[in-house]
Tab-separated table of C-alpha atoms in Angstrom:
chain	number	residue	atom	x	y	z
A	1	UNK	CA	97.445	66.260	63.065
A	2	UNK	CA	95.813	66.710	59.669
A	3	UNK	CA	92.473	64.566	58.851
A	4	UNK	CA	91.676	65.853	55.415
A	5	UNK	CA	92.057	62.308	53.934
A	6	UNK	CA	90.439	60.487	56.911
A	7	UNK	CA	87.338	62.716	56.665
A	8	UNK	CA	87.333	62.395	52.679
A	9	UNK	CA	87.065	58.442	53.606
A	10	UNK	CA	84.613	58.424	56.049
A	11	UNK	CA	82.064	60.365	54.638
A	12	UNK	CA	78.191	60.044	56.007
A	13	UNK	CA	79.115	56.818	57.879
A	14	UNK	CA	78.789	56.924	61.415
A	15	UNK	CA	78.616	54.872	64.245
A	16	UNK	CA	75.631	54.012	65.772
A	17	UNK	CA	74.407	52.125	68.427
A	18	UNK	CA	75.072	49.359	69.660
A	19	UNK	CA	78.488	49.883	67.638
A	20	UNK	CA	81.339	51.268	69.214
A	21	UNK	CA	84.429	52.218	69.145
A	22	UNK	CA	86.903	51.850	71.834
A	23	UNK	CA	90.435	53.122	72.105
A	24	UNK	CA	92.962	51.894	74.266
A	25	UNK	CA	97.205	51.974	74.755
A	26	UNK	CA	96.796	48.212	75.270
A	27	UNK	CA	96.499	47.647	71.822
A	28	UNK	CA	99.276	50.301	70.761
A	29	UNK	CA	100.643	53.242	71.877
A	30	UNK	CA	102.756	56.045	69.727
A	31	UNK	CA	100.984	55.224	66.530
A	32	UNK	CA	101.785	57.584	64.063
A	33	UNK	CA	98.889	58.754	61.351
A	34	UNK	CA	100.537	59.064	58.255
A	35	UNK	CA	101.444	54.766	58.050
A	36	UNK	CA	97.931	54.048	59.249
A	37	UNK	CA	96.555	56.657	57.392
A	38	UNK	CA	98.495	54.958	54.337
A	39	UNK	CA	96.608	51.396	55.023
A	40	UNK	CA	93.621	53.092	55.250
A	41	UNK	CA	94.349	54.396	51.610
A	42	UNK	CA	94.710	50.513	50.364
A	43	UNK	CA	91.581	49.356	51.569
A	44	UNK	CA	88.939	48.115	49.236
A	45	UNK	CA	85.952	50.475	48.053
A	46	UNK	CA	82.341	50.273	47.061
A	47	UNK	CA	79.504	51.178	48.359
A	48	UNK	CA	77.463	47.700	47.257
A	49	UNK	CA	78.063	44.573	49.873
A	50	UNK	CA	80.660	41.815	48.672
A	51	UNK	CA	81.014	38.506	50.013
A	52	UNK	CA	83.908	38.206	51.774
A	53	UNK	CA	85.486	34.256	52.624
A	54	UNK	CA	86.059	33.549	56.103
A	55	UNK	CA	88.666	31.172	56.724
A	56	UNK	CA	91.297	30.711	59.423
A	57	UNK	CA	93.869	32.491	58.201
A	58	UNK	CA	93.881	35.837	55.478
A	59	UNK	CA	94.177	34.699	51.874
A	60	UNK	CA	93.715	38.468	50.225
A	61	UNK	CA	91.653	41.306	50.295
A	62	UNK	CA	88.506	39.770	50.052
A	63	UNK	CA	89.283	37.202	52.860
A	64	UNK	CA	88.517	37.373	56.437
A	65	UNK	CA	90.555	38.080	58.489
A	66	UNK	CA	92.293	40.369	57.206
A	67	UNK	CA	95.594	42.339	57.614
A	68	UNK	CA	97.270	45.005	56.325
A	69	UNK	CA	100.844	46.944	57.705
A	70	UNK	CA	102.609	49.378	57.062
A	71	UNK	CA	105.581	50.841	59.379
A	72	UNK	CA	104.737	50.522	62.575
A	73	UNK	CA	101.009	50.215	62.029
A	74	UNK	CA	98.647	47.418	61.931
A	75	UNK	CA	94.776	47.099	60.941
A	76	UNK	CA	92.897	43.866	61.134
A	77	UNK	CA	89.233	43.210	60.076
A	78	UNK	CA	88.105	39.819	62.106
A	79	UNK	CA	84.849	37.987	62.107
A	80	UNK	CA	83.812	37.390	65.650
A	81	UNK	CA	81.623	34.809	67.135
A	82	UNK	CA	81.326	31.244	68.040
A	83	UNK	CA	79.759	29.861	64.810
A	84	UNK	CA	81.351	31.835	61.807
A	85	UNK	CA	79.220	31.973	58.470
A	86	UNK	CA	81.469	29.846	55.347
A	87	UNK	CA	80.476	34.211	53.826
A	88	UNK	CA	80.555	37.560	55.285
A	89	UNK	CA	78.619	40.101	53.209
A	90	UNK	CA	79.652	43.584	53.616
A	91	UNK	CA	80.162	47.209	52.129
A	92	UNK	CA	83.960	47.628	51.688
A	93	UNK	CA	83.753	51.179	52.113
A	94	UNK	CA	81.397	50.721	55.693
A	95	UNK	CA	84.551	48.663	56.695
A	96	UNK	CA	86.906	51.262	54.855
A	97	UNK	CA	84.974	54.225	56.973
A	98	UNK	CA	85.224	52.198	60.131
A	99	UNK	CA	89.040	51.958	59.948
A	100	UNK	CA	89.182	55.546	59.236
A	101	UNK	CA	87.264	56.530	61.919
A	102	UNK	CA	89.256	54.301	64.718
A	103	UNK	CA	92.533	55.737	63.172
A	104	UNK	CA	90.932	59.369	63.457
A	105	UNK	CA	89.438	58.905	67.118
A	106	UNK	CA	92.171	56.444	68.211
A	107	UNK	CA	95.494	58.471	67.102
A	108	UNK	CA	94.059	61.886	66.841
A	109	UNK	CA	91.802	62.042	69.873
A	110	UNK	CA	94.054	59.723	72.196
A	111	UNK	CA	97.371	60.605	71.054
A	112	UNK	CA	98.855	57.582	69.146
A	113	UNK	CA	96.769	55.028	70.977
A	114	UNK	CA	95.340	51.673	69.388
A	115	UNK	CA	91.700	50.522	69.451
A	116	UNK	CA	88.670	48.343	67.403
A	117	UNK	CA	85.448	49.391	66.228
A	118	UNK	CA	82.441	46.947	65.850
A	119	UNK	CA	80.239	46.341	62.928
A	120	UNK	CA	77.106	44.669	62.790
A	121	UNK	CA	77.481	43.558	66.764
A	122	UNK	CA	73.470	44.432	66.382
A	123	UNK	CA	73.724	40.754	64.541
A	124	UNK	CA	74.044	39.312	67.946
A	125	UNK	CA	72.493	41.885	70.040
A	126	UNK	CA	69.008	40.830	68.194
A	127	UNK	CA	69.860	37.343	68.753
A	128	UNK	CA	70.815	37.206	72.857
A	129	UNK	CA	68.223	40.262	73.719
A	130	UNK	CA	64.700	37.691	72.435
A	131	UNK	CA	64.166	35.415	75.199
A	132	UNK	CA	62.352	33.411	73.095
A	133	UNK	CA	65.711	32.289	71.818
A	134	UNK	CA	67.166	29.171	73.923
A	135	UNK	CA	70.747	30.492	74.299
A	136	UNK	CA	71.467	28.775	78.156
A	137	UNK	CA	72.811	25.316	77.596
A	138	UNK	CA	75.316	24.831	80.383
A	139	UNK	CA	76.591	21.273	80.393
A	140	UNK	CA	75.423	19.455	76.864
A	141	UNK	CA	73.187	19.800	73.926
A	142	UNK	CA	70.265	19.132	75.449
A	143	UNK	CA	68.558	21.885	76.429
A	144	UNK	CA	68.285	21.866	80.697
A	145	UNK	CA	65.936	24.299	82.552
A	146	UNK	CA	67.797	27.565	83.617
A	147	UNK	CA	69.332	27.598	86.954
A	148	UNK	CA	68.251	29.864	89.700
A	149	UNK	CA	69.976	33.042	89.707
A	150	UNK	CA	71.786	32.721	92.563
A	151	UNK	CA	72.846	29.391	91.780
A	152	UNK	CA	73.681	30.885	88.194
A	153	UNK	CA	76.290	33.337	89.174
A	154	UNK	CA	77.834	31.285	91.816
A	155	UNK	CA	78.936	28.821	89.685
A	156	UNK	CA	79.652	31.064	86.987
A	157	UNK	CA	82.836	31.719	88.283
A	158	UNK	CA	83.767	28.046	88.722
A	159	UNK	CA	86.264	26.917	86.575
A	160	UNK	CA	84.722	24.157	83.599
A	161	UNK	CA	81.029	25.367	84.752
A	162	UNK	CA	79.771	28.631	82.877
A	163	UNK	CA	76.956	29.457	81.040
A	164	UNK	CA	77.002	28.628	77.324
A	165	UNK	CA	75.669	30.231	74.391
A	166	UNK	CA	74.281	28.509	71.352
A	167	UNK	CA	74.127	30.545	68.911
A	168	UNK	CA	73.573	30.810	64.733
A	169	UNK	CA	76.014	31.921	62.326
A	170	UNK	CA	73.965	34.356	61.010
A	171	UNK	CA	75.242	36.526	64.788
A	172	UNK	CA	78.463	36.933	63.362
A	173	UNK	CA	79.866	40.432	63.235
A	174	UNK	CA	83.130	42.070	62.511
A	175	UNK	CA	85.472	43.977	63.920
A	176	UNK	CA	88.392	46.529	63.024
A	177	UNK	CA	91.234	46.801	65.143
A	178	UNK	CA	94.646	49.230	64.921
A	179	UNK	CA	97.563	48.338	66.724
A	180	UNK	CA	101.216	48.394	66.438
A	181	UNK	CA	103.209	45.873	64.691
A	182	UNK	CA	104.702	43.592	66.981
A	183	UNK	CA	101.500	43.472	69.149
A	184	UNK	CA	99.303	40.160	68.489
A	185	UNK	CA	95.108	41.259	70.296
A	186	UNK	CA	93.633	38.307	69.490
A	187	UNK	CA	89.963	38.649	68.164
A	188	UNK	CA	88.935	41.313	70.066
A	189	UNK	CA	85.078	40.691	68.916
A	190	UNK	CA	86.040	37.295	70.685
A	191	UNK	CA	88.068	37.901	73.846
A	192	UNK	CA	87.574	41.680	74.467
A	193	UNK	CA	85.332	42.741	77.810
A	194	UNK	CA	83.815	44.809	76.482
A	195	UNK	CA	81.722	42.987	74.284
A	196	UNK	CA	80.356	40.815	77.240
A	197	UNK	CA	79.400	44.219	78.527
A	198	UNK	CA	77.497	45.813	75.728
A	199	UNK	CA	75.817	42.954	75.293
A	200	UNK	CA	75.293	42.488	78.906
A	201	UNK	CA	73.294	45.806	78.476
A	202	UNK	CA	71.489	45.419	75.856
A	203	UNK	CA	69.726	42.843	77.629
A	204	UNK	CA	69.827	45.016	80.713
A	205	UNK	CA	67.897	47.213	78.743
A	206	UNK	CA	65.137	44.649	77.379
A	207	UNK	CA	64.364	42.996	80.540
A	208	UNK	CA	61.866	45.534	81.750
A	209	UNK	CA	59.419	44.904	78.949
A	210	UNK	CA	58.570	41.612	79.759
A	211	UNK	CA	57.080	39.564	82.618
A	212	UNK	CA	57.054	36.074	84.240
A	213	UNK	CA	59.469	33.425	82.802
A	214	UNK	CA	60.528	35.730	79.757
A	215	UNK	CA	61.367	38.263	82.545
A	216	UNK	CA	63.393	36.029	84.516
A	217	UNK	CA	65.178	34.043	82.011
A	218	UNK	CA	66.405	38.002	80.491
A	219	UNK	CA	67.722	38.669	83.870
A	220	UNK	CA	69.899	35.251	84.239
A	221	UNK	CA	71.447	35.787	81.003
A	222	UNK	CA	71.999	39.766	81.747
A	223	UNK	CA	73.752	38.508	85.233
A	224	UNK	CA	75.942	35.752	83.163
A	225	UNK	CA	76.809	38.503	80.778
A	226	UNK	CA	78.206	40.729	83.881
A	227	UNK	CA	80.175	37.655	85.124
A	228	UNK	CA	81.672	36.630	81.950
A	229	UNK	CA	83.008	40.025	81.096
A	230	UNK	CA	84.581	40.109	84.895
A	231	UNK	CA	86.581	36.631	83.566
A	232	UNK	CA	87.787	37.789	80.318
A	233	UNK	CA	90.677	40.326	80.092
A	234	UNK	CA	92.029	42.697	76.904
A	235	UNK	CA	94.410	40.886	75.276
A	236	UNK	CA	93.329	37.645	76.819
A	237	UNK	CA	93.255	34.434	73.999
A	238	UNK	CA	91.337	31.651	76.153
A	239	UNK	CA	88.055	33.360	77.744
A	240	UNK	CA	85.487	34.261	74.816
A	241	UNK	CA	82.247	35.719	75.861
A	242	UNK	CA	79.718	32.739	74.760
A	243	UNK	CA	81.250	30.320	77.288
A	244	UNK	CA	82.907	27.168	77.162
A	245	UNK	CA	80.068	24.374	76.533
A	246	UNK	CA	81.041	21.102	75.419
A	247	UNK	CA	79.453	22.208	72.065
A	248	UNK	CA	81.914	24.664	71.698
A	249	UNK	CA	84.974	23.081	69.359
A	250	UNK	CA	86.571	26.496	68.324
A	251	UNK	CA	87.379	26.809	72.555
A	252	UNK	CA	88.190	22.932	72.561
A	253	UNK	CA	92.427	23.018	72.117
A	254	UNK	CA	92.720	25.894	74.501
A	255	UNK	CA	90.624	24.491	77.543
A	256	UNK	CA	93.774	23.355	79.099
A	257	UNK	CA	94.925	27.307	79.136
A	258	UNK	CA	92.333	28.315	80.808
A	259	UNK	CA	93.444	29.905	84.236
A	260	UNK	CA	91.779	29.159	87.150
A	261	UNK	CA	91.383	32.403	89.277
A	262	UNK	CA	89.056	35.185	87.895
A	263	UNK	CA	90.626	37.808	85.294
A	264	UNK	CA	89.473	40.984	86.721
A	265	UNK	CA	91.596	43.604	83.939
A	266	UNK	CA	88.738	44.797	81.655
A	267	UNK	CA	88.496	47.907	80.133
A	268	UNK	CA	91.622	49.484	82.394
A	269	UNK	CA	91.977	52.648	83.256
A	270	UNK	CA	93.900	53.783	79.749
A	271	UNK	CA	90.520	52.707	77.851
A	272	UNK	CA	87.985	54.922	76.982
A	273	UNK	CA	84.594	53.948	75.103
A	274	UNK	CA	83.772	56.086	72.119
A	275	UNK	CA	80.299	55.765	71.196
A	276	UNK	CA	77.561	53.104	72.501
């Protein structure tokens, strides 16, 4: 398949850690470039951030989220998180390059297959990898000592009693998903795994340079991160990866939906991780 236009779009941008790019025939399969190549086209330019509304639904190009078809393809830019900014400032042509570079890797790489890309997930890396940061507030607003590890993962897995994550709006990042028409991925920056698991590793990563409390609580919240992701499923609409606190009124309607037994369908064996 040709990439001339694809490469003109992309340019110097690349991907870079903890950004990633994941492709996988759960979100599509048989996409065809040219029609996803054609929405790429459409998409806004310039290289200067704009502040983009974020509302529940898309109400144009400068809107989030955001959707754009044509045949048989799909691309969607979403805001994830559990506290969404009122703004999102961003390049249009970082987010342009991103969708270029999913439809390159995605159709050209993995023949026709759907994915998302990240952007800006270092927005809440920074936030859940300081353990100076009170994130763990399991049952109320008030802040309760952390649980014992143990104790912690046990009941992670209970239905109505998992960790949740506070958390600012400023955390908020976005992602960029392909897929075919008919198929509805909710929020993948949301509901996807894989997001539990990066950052479940970033803070994997972290805990070693500290010691004492700092040390442990790094460790709980890299454990919670592990158990969450084993809950949530691709595809899934009802297990985010912050947790379902009292606090948390975007989860509120859909608590009713949650299932009971663990989701254990992750990444699957058709998905394959780009760059970390």
């Amino acid at each position: 398949m040709a990439t001339t236009n694809l490469t003109a779009f992309t340019g110097g941008f690349s991907i870079l850690s903890p950004d990633y790019i994941i492709c996988d025939g759960r979100f599509g399969r048989g996409l065809q470039l040219a029609p996803c190549e054609a929405i790429v086209e459409r998409l806004s330019s310039g290289s200067s951030p704009i502040e983009y509304e974020v509302g529940p639904v898309s109400r144009g190009p400068h809107s989030l989220p955001f959707e754009e078809n044509d045949g048989e393809c799909k691309i969607t830019i979403e805001v994830a998180g559990p506290k969404l900014p009122a703004m999102y400032r961003a390049p249009p042509s970082s987010l342009k390059a991103l969708a270029a570079q999913v439809v390159n890797r995605c159709i050209n790489a993995h023949r026709g297959d759907g994915g998302f890309g990240t952007f800006e997930i270092k927005n809440s890396v920074s936030y859940v990898v300081n353990p100076e940061i009170d994130l763990e507030e399991p049952f109320r607003k008030t802040f309760f000592p952390l649980m014992p590890v143990a104790a912690l993962l046990s009941k992670s897995h209970a239905k109505g009693v998992t960790l949740s994550l506070t958390t600012a709006a400023s955390t908020a990042f976005l992602t960029v998903s392909l897929t075919n028409i008919h198929l509805s991925i909710p929020e993948p920056g949301n509901f996807n795994p894989t997001v539990a698991q990066t950052l479940g590793d970033e803070v994997r990563d972290v805990v070693h340079r500290y010691v004492g409390e700092a040390h442990r609580k790094l460790a709980v919240r890299n454990g919670w991160f592990r158990a969450r992701a084993s809950q949530m499923r691709t595809g899934g609409r009802t297990t985010p990866w912050w947790g379902r606190g009292l606090e948390d009124k975007r989860q509120a309607a859909s608590e009713s939906l949650e299932p009971t037994a663990i989701q254990t369908a992750t990444t699957g064996p058709s998905s394959v991780i780009i760059a970390l």
